[in-house]
Amino acid sequence: MNIYINGTAVISAQNHLGEEAFPKTVHVPFDDHFRAQEPSYKEHIAPNMIRRMGRAIKMGVSAALRTLEDAGISEADAVVCGTGIGCFEDSEKFLLSIIDHQENLLTPTAFIQSTHNTVGAQIALLIKCHQYNMTYVQRGFSFESALLDAMLLLAEGEAKHVLTGGIDELTPGYLTLQKRAGYIKSSAYTGERLRDDPTPGHYLGEGAGFFVLSSLQTTATYARLQAVTLLHNPASLALAVNAFLQEQGLEPAAISLVLTGHSGDVRYESQMQALQLGYLNGCPQLDFKQYCGEYMTSGSFALWLAASLLKTNSAPPALISSGTVPTNIAHVLIVNHFRDDDYSLILVSRC
Amino acid sequence: MEALIEKLKIEIIQQLNLEELTPADIDPDATLFGAGLGLDSIDALELIVLLEKNHGVRIKDPNDGKEVFKSVRSMAEYIKANGKS
């Protein structure tokens, strides 16, 4: 069964408010993290609702509503989300309030909004979708698990249009904790290639990427979502990619572009480097985390990028990390990982 | 009383994240719930906490709530009558 991406919208460190798939000017944060460039939320969310929403909720709801607009539909048969850390800002507020007020005088708003499924719930309330609603919290597999669930719903005929996406937010508290744990680079990002970085740590990012996945192709269709697979601690990433492509009847030479999830942390990059220099060496490659940073649902940014490049059938030369700039984009392979544990492969093809 | 009303307006804007409003936009005699500021039951809980946290005032009888939270002025009057500030 064919599954189509019929609409998409993203919020990331890049400015996506223009008409083009990827902004002409690449935004490089002069800091140790990629903060999302947030749009004006008032266009899609009523002010009396915005005031209660944390950033993750605002980003997710806004991206989801713009995705529906992009697909030319107002309703979905299901809402399936993925998030690594959920609504962290509200969780922090609530927990700090417990400490500050010695477990007394707790206000309800932050608690209500702090659960991981708040984004999916708010989207469903706004679009009046009273059907299937699921949120996956599976570390580096969160977004990809949501994708798989959406694909199953479509394949089983349970839904015709599934609104699915990934959301994660950065907060000062989370950044501090990640720094203490040694996950963050000690220097500011200056635009260097993450795949060549010989130091430990990565640059955290955040954002929301949403998609309308449908069983029907329309004039709005971006691309075909051909296959998704999750690999926990694969013995050999190259062998896994080979098997994945063989299942789809493809050789590496048929892949127009590989979106690689190099995080820039030398401790976790051996499998990715072996793949990049070995099995997929002949394919043009684009390191997408140079534009969005590292977060557990960064795969949603990569899928947005893949769908956009396939729809326009062009890739900005400045974005390509290695190989020749593809002139005809037929198949895009996303190879992502989170700290060398959670690997995912997504194949997206032109219709 | 007027100083307390102005202080309460600022606190309400902060506590309820009424980013669109300034203290001048809030009529001290307008109803807080329904047609006035358009607050709801979750906001009511936030206001109960605000009174206790910022002014040391606890609403002992739940039946008083309707009158206390009628407007900013009624909140100020209740604080004046029952609070420390």
Short mmCIF file of C-alpha atoms in Angstrom, two decimals:
data_model
loop_
_atom_site.label_atom_id
_atom_site.label_comp_id
_atom_site.label_asym_id
_atom_site.label_seq_id
_atom_site.Cartn_x
_atom_site.Cartn_y
_atom_site.Cartn_z
CA MET A 1 0.00 0.00 0.00
CA ASN A 2 1.24 3.49 -0.87
CA ILE A 3 1.41 6.12 1.85
CA TYR A 4 1.69 9.74 0.82
CA ILE A 5 2.90 12.85 2.58
CA ASN A 6 0.16 15.30 1.64
CA GLY A 7 1.08 18.21 3.86
CA THR A 8 3.86 19.28 6.17
CA ALA A 9 5.07 22.17 8.29
CA VAL A 10 8.06 22.58 10.53
CA ILE A 11 9.39 24.87 13.22
CA SER A 12 13.15 24.69 13.67
CA ALA A 13 16.21 26.84 14.16
CA GLN A 14 15.79 27.94 10.56
CA ASN A 15 13.35 30.61 9.44
CA HIS A 16 10.61 28.73 7.60
CA LEU A 17 8.24 31.62 7.14
CA GLY A 18 9.20 32.21 3.50
CA GLU A 19 7.76 30.45 0.51
CA GLU A 20 10.82 28.34 -0.23
CA ALA A 21 11.36 24.82 1.01
CA PHE A 22 14.60 25.77 2.68
CA PRO A 23 15.53 29.36 3.54
CA LYS A 24 18.20 30.91 1.34
CA THR A 25 20.15 32.04 4.38
CA VAL A 26 21.11 29.24 6.73
CA HIS A 27 20.85 30.33 10.32
CA VAL A 28 23.85 29.36 12.43
CA PRO A 29 23.27 29.93 16.14
CA PHE A 30 26.05 31.82 17.87
CA ASP A 31 25.61 29.71 20.95
CA ASP A 32 25.88 26.11 22.11
CA HIS A 33 22.34 25.22 21.06
CA PHE A 34 19.87 25.63 18.20
CA ARG A 35 16.85 27.55 19.45
CA ALA A 36 13.76 27.37 17.30
CA GLN A 37 12.66 30.46 15.40
CA GLU A 38 9.06 30.57 16.47
CA PRO A 39 6.33 32.02 14.27
CA SER A 40 3.53 34.29 15.41
CA TYR A 41 1.11 31.91 17.07
CA LYS A 42 -1.83 34.29 17.03
CA GLU A 43 -2.63 33.41 13.43
CA HIS A 44 -3.61 29.88 14.39
CA ILE A 45 -4.29 29.81 18.13
CA ALA A 46 -6.73 31.96 20.09
CA PRO A 47 -5.02 34.30 22.61
CA ASN A 48 -6.94 32.82 25.55
CA MET A 49 -5.48 29.42 24.65
CA ILE A 50 -1.94 30.64 23.93
CA ARG A 51 -1.58 32.04 27.44
CA ARG A 52 -1.73 28.58 28.99
CA MET A 53 0.53 26.86 26.49
CA GLY A 54 4.22 26.14 26.99
CA ARG A 55 6.55 26.40 24.01
CA ALA A 56 6.33 22.72 23.09
CA ILE A 57 2.56 22.93 22.92
CA LYS A 58 2.60 26.15 20.92
CA MET A 59 5.16 24.79 18.46
CA GLY A 60 3.34 21.49 18.07
CA VAL A 61 -0.15 22.94 17.72
CA SER A 62 1.00 25.64 15.31
CA ALA A 63 2.94 23.20 13.11
CA ALA A 64 0.03 20.72 13.14
CA LEU A 65 -2.55 23.32 12.13
CA ARG A 66 -0.31 24.68 9.36
CA THR A 67 0.23 21.11 8.15
CA LEU A 68 -3.51 20.59 7.77
CA GLU A 69 -3.73 23.87 5.87
CA ASP A 70 -0.87 22.76 3.65
CA ALA A 71 -2.69 19.51 2.89
CA GLY A 72 -5.88 21.41 2.14
CA ILE A 73 -7.93 19.58 4.77
CA SER A 74 -9.44 20.66 8.08
CA GLU A 75 -9.87 17.30 9.75
CA ALA A 76 -7.79 14.20 10.37
CA ASP A 77 -8.90 10.68 11.26
CA ALA A 78 -6.19 10.31 13.90
CA VAL A 79 -3.53 12.33 15.71
CA VAL A 80 -0.26 10.53 16.47
CA CYS A 81 2.63 12.41 18.09
CA GLY A 82 6.13 11.62 19.22
CA THR A 83 8.12 13.49 21.85
CA GLY A 84 11.32 12.72 23.71
CA ILE A 85 10.95 14.99 26.72
CA GLY A 86 7.37 16.23 26.39
CA CYS A 87 6.32 19.55 27.84
CA PHE A 88 9.47 20.06 29.85
CA GLU A 89 8.92 23.76 30.57
CA ASP A 90 5.64 23.07 32.37
CA SER A 91 7.12 20.04 34.14
CA GLU A 92 9.92 22.26 35.44
CA LYS A 93 7.46 24.93 36.57
CA PHE A 94 5.32 22.43 38.40
CA LEU A 95 8.23 20.65 40.11
CA LEU A 96 9.93 23.91 41.09
CA SER A 97 6.63 25.13 42.49
CA ILE A 98 6.43 22.01 44.68
CA ILE A 99 9.90 22.76 46.06
CA ASP A 100 9.43 26.53 46.41
CA HIS A 101 6.12 26.24 48.23
CA GLN A 102 6.91 23.10 50.20
CA GLU A 103 4.22 21.08 48.46
CA ASN A 104 1.57 23.70 49.20
CA LEU A 105 -0.13 26.30 47.02
CA LEU A 106 0.27 24.39 43.78
CA THR A 107 -1.43 25.94 40.79
CA PRO A 108 -3.12 23.64 38.29
CA THR A 109 -2.10 25.07 34.91
CA ALA A 110 1.50 23.89 34.70
CA PHE A 111 0.54 20.45 36.00
CA ILE A 112 -2.30 20.05 33.51
CA GLN A 113 -0.01 21.06 30.63
CA SER A 114 3.01 19.08 31.76
CA THR A 115 2.00 15.63 30.55
CA HIS A 116 3.66 14.32 27.42
CA ASN A 117 0.42 13.88 25.52
CA THR A 118 -0.74 17.48 25.98
CA VAL A 119 0.32 18.47 22.46
CA GLY A 120 -1.65 15.67 20.80
CA ALA A 121 -4.63 16.38 23.05
CA GLN A 122 -4.64 20.12 22.29
CA ILE A 123 -4.42 19.44 18.55
CA ALA A 124 -7.34 17.00 18.77
CA LEU A 125 -9.43 19.50 20.74
CA LEU A 126 -8.74 22.28 18.26
CA ILE A 127 -9.54 20.26 15.14
CA LYS A 128 -12.36 18.38 16.92
CA CYS A 129 -10.81 14.99 16.24
CA HIS A 130 -12.49 12.61 18.68
CA GLN A 131 -10.84 9.54 17.24
CA TYR A 132 -7.50 7.77 17.72
CA ASN A 133 -5.01 9.87 19.66
CA MET A 134 -1.62 8.53 20.66
CA THR A 135 1.69 9.97 21.85
CA TYR A 136 4.92 7.98 21.74
CA VAL A 137 7.68 8.75 24.24
CA GLN A 138 10.46 6.43 23.17
CA ARG A 139 13.67 8.45 23.42
CA GLY A 140 15.31 8.58 19.97
CA PHE A 141 12.50 6.47 18.49
CA SER A 142 9.63 8.73 19.58
CA PHE A 143 8.84 10.34 16.23
CA GLU A 144 9.64 7.23 14.22
CA SER A 145 7.30 5.16 16.43
CA ALA A 146 4.55 7.68 15.73
CA LEU A 147 5.28 7.35 12.01
CA LEU A 148 5.04 3.57 12.17
CA ASP A 149 1.75 3.75 14.05
CA ALA A 150 0.35 6.21 11.49
CA MET A 151 1.44 3.93 8.65
CA LEU A 152 -0.26 0.96 10.31
CA LEU A 153 -3.49 2.91 10.74
CA LEU A 154 -3.46 3.73 7.03
CA ALA A 155 -2.44 0.22 5.96
CA GLU A 156 -5.23 -1.35 8.01
CA GLY A 157 -7.79 1.08 6.63
CA GLU A 158 -8.47 2.56 10.07
CA ALA A 159 -7.84 6.06 8.74
CA LYS A 160 -7.48 7.97 5.49
CA HIS A 161 -5.63 11.00 6.82
CA VAL A 162 -3.38 10.79 9.86
CA LEU A 163 -1.86 13.89 11.39
CA THR A 164 1.48 12.87 12.81
CA GLY A 165 4.54 14.71 14.06
CA GLY A 166 7.40 15.12 16.49
CA ILE A 167 7.93 17.83 19.08
CA ASP A 168 10.65 18.65 21.56
CA GLU A 169 11.53 21.85 23.36
CA LEU A 170 14.67 23.22 24.98
CA THR A 171 14.55 24.86 28.38
CA PRO A 172 17.35 26.48 30.37
CA GLY A 173 16.95 23.74 33.00
CA TYR A 174 17.22 20.92 30.48
CA LEU A 175 20.25 22.57 28.91
CA THR A 176 21.91 22.82 32.33
CA LEU A 177 21.21 19.16 33.13
CA GLN A 178 22.54 18.02 29.75
CA LYS A 179 25.69 20.11 30.24
CA ARG A 180 26.27 18.59 33.67
CA ALA A 181 25.87 15.12 32.16
CA GLY A 182 28.57 15.94 29.61
CA TYR A 183 26.33 15.73 26.54
CA ILE A 184 26.84 19.31 25.33
CA LYS A 185 29.87 20.77 23.60
CA SER A 186 31.74 23.34 25.61
CA SER A 187 32.07 25.79 22.72
CA ALA A 188 29.59 27.70 20.59
CA TYR A 189 28.67 26.33 17.18
CA THR A 190 30.42 28.16 14.38
CA GLY A 191 29.02 26.28 11.39
CA GLU A 192 31.68 23.57 11.14
CA ARG A 193 30.80 20.16 9.67
CA LEU A 194 29.48 17.98 12.48
CA ARG A 195 30.76 14.80 10.82
CA ASP A 196 34.36 16.04 11.13
CA ASP A 197 34.12 17.18 14.74
CA PRO A 198 36.71 15.28 16.82
CA THR A 199 35.32 16.37 20.20
CA PRO A 200 32.66 14.94 22.53
CA GLY A 201 29.25 16.53 22.99
CA HIS A 202 26.63 17.80 20.61
CA TYR A 203 24.58 20.95 20.04
CA LEU A 204 21.06 20.60 21.37
CA GLY A 205 18.14 21.64 19.23
CA GLU A 206 14.37 21.77 19.37
CA GLY A 207 11.39 22.06 17.09
CA ALA A 208 8.22 20.55 15.73
CA GLY A 209 7.62 18.82 12.43
CA PHE A 210 4.18 17.60 11.36
CA PHE A 211 2.80 15.64 8.41
CA VAL A 212 -0.50 14.63 6.96
CA LEU A 213 -0.02 11.02 5.91
CA SER A 214 -2.71 9.74 3.59
CA SER A 215 -3.64 6.69 1.62
CA LEU A 216 -4.69 8.91 -1.28
CA GLN A 217 -2.43 10.94 -3.55
CA THR A 218 -3.59 14.52 -4.14
CA THR A 219 -2.30 17.60 -5.94
CA ALA A 220 -0.77 18.63 -2.60
CA THR A 221 1.29 15.43 -2.28
CA TYR A 222 4.96 15.95 -1.51
CA ALA A 223 6.30 12.44 -1.69
CA ARG A 224 5.67 8.80 -0.89
CA LEU A 225 6.69 7.50 2.52
CA GLN A 226 8.05 4.17 1.42
CA ALA A 227 9.48 2.51 4.52
CA VAL A 228 10.49 3.13 8.13
CA THR A 229 12.50 0.88 10.39
CA LEU A 230 13.88 1.17 13.92
CA LEU A 231 17.17 -0.41 14.98
CA HIS A 232 18.25 -0.55 18.59
CA ASN A 233 22.01 -1.01 18.94
CA PRO A 234 22.55 -2.60 15.53
CA ALA A 235 25.67 -4.77 15.33
CA SER A 236 26.41 -3.28 11.92
CA LEU A 237 24.56 -0.24 10.67
CA ALA A 238 25.89 -0.81 7.14
CA LEU A 239 24.45 -4.34 7.04
CA ALA A 240 21.13 -3.07 8.38
CA VAL A 241 20.97 -0.35 5.71
CA ASN A 242 21.84 -2.89 3.04
CA ALA A 243 19.01 -5.20 4.18
CA PHE A 244 16.59 -2.25 4.37
CA LEU A 245 17.37 -1.14 0.82
CA GLN A 246 17.24 -4.70 -0.51
CA GLU A 247 13.75 -5.08 0.98
CA GLN A 248 12.73 -2.06 -1.05
CA GLY A 249 14.43 -3.40 -4.16
CA LEU A 250 17.02 -0.64 -4.21
CA GLU A 251 20.80 -0.44 -4.46
CA PRO A 252 22.78 2.41 -2.84
CA ALA A 253 23.32 3.89 -6.31
CA ALA A 254 19.57 4.47 -6.61
CA ILE A 255 19.56 6.77 -3.56
CA SER A 256 19.64 10.38 -4.75
CA LEU A 257 20.46 11.83 -1.36
CA VAL A 258 21.16 10.54 2.14
CA LEU A 259 20.15 12.76 5.07
CA THR A 260 22.61 11.78 7.76
CA GLY A 261 22.03 12.41 11.44
CA HIS A 262 25.62 13.09 12.47
CA SER A 263 25.38 14.65 15.91
CA GLY A 264 28.95 15.88 16.13
CA ASP A 265 29.70 13.83 19.25
CA VAL A 266 32.77 11.76 18.40
CA ARG A 267 31.85 9.18 21.08
CA TYR A 268 28.74 8.09 19.19
CA GLU A 269 29.69 8.48 15.54
CA SER A 270 31.68 5.35 14.65
CA GLN A 271 28.76 3.51 13.00
CA MET A 272 27.68 6.61 11.11
CA GLN A 273 31.22 7.33 9.93
CA ALA A 274 31.71 3.74 8.77
CA LEU A 275 28.46 3.96 6.80
CA GLN A 276 29.24 7.38 5.38
CA LEU A 277 32.73 6.40 4.24
CA GLY A 278 31.86 2.83 3.29
CA TYR A 279 28.51 1.49 2.14
CA LEU A 280 26.97 4.88 1.26
CA ASN A 281 30.20 6.58 0.17
CA GLY A 282 29.01 7.01 -3.41
CA CYS A 283 25.77 8.76 -2.43
CA PRO A 284 25.41 12.53 -1.99
CA GLN A 285 24.97 13.26 1.71
CA LEU A 286 23.47 16.08 3.76
CA ASP A 287 24.07 16.33 7.52
CA PHE A 288 20.71 17.67 8.64
CA LYS A 289 21.56 18.28 12.30
CA GLN A 290 23.76 21.19 11.19
CA TYR A 291 20.47 23.01 10.63
CA CYS A 292 18.31 21.83 13.52
CA GLY A 293 20.63 20.55 16.25
CA GLU A 294 20.31 17.31 18.18
CA TYR A 295 17.03 16.34 19.84
CA MET A 296 15.12 13.13 20.21
CA THR A 297 12.58 13.95 17.52
CA SER A 298 15.01 15.54 15.04
CA GLY A 299 13.81 12.89 12.56
CA SER A 300 10.72 15.05 12.03
CA PHE A 301 12.95 17.87 10.73
CA ALA A 302 14.75 15.38 8.47
CA LEU A 303 11.47 14.04 7.07
CA TRP A 304 10.23 17.59 6.42
CA LEU A 305 13.49 18.31 4.60
CA ALA A 306 13.28 15.09 2.56
CA ALA A 307 9.66 15.75 1.57
CA SER A 308 10.44 19.35 0.61
CA LEU A 309 13.48 18.40 -1.48
CA LEU A 310 11.50 15.67 -3.26
CA LYS A 311 8.62 18.02 -4.02
CA THR A 312 10.90 20.67 -5.50
CA ASN A 313 13.23 18.05 -7.00
CA SER A 314 16.22 20.17 -6.06
CA ALA A 315 18.71 20.49 -3.24
CA PRO A 316 20.45 23.77 -2.39
CA PRO A 317 24.16 23.08 -3.15
CA ALA A 318 25.25 24.87 0.03
CA LEU A 319 23.50 22.23 2.15
CA ILE A 320 25.27 19.20 0.65
CA SER A 321 27.94 17.78 2.96
CA SER A 322 29.58 15.34 0.53
CA GLY A 323 29.18 14.05 -3.03
CA THR A 324 27.78 15.82 -6.05
CA VAL A 325 24.62 17.88 -5.83
CA PRO A 326 21.79 15.67 -7.13
CA THR A 327 19.99 17.07 -10.17
CA ASN A 328 17.16 14.56 -10.03
CA ILE A 329 15.87 13.49 -6.62
CA ALA A 330 13.99 10.20 -6.74
CA HIS A 331 14.75 8.52 -3.41
CA VAL A 332 15.88 10.13 -0.15
CA LEU A 333 17.17 7.93 2.65
CA ILE A 334 17.22 9.31 6.19
CA VAL A 335 19.73 7.64 8.51
CA ASN A 336 19.32 9.01 12.00
CA HIS A 337 20.57 8.00 15.40
CA PHE A 338 20.40 9.14 18.99
CA ARG A 339 23.60 8.57 20.96
CA ASP A 340 24.55 5.47 19.03
CA ASP A 341 21.63 3.50 20.52
CA ASP A 342 18.46 4.38 18.65
CA TYR A 343 18.96 4.19 14.88
CA SER A 344 16.20 4.75 12.38
CA LEU A 345 15.98 4.46 8.61
CA ILE A 346 13.30 6.25 6.59
CA LEU A 347 12.94 5.96 2.84
CA VAL A 348 10.98 8.68 1.05
CA SER A 349 10.41 8.61 -2.71
CA ARG A 350 9.12 10.90 -5.40
CA CYS A 351 5.61 10.13 -6.61
CA MET B 1 -7.48 50.62 48.10
CA GLU B 2 -6.55 51.99 44.66
CA ALA B 3 -2.90 51.00 45.14
CA LEU B 4 -3.97 47.48 46.07
CA ILE B 5 -6.22 47.29 43.02
CA GLU B 6 -3.33 48.28 40.74
CA LYS B 7 -1.06 45.74 42.44
CA LEU B 8 -3.69 43.03 42.01
CA LYS B 9 -4.09 43.81 38.32
CA ILE B 10 -0.35 43.27 37.76
CA GLU B 11 -0.41 40.04 39.77
CA ILE B 12 -3.42 38.71 37.85
CA ILE B 13 -1.77 39.46 34.50
CA GLN B 14 1.38 37.65 35.63
CA GLN B 15 -0.32 34.68 37.25
CA LEU B 16 -2.73 34.05 34.38
CA ASN B 17 -0.28 34.94 31.58
CA LEU B 18 -2.62 37.57 30.19
CA GLU B 19 0.13 38.78 27.87
CA GLU B 20 -2.26 40.77 25.71
CA LEU B 21 -3.39 42.98 28.58
CA THR B 22 -1.92 45.87 30.54
CA PRO B 23 -3.24 46.94 33.96
CA ALA B 24 -4.98 49.87 32.26
CA ASP B 25 -7.04 47.43 30.17
CA ILE B 26 -8.62 45.88 33.24
CA ASP B 27 -11.68 47.65 34.60
CA PRO B 28 -11.60 47.07 38.37
CA ASP B 29 -15.38 46.77 38.43
CA ALA B 30 -15.75 44.48 35.41
CA THR B 31 -16.64 40.84 36.04
CA LEU B 32 -13.65 38.52 35.99
CA PHE B 33 -15.50 35.48 34.74
CA GLY B 34 -17.81 35.17 31.77
CA ALA B 35 -18.34 38.39 29.84
CA GLY B 36 -15.67 40.52 31.56
CA LEU B 37 -12.13 39.17 31.45
CA GLY B 38 -13.45 35.82 30.27
CA LEU B 39 -11.68 33.75 32.91
CA ASP B 40 -12.63 30.14 33.60
CA SER B 41 -12.55 27.56 36.39
CA ILE B 42 -8.82 26.88 36.05
CA ASP B 43 -8.18 30.60 36.45
CA ALA B 44 -10.33 30.52 39.60
CA LEU B 45 -7.92 28.02 41.12
CA GLU B 46 -4.98 30.19 40.08
CA LEU B 47 -6.61 33.22 41.76
CA ILE B 48 -7.23 31.28 44.99
CA VAL B 49 -3.52 30.42 45.08
CA LEU B 50 -2.60 34.02 44.25
CA LEU B 51 -4.60 35.34 47.20
CA GLU B 52 -3.00 32.93 49.63
CA LYS B 53 0.54 33.13 48.25
CA ASN B 54 0.79 36.88 47.74
CA HIS B 55 -1.60 38.22 50.37
CA GLY B 56 -1.87 35.53 53.00
CA VAL B 57 -5.64 35.34 52.49
CA ARG B 58 -7.39 32.01 52.51
CA ILE B 59 -10.97 31.61 51.39
CA LYS B 60 -12.38 29.44 54.12
CA ASP B 61 -15.97 29.20 52.92
CA PRO B 62 -16.20 28.07 49.25
CA ASN B 63 -19.53 29.91 49.02
CA ASP B 64 -17.65 33.21 49.42
CA GLY B 65 -15.74 32.59 46.19
CA LYS B 66 -18.45 33.87 43.89
CA GLU B 67 -18.53 37.25 45.63
CA VAL B 68 -14.77 37.51 46.23
CA PHE B 69 -13.88 36.88 42.59
CA LYS B 70 -16.64 39.03 41.14
CA SER B 71 -14.16 41.76 40.15
CA VAL B 72 -10.70 43.07 40.94
CA ARG B 73 -12.29 45.53 43.34
CA SER B 74 -14.13 42.80 45.25
CA MET B 75 -10.87 40.85 45.51
CA ALA B 76 -9.12 43.93 46.91
CA GLU B 77 -11.94 44.51 49.41
CA TYR B 78 -11.70 40.91 50.60
CA ILE B 79 -7.93 41.20 51.02
CA LYS B 80 -8.37 44.48 52.92
CA ALA B 81 -10.89 42.87 55.24
CA ASN B 82 -9.08 39.57 55.76
CA GLY B 83 -5.45 39.87 54.74
CA LYS B 84 -2.10 41.06 56.02
CA SER B 85 -1.28 43.49 53.17
#
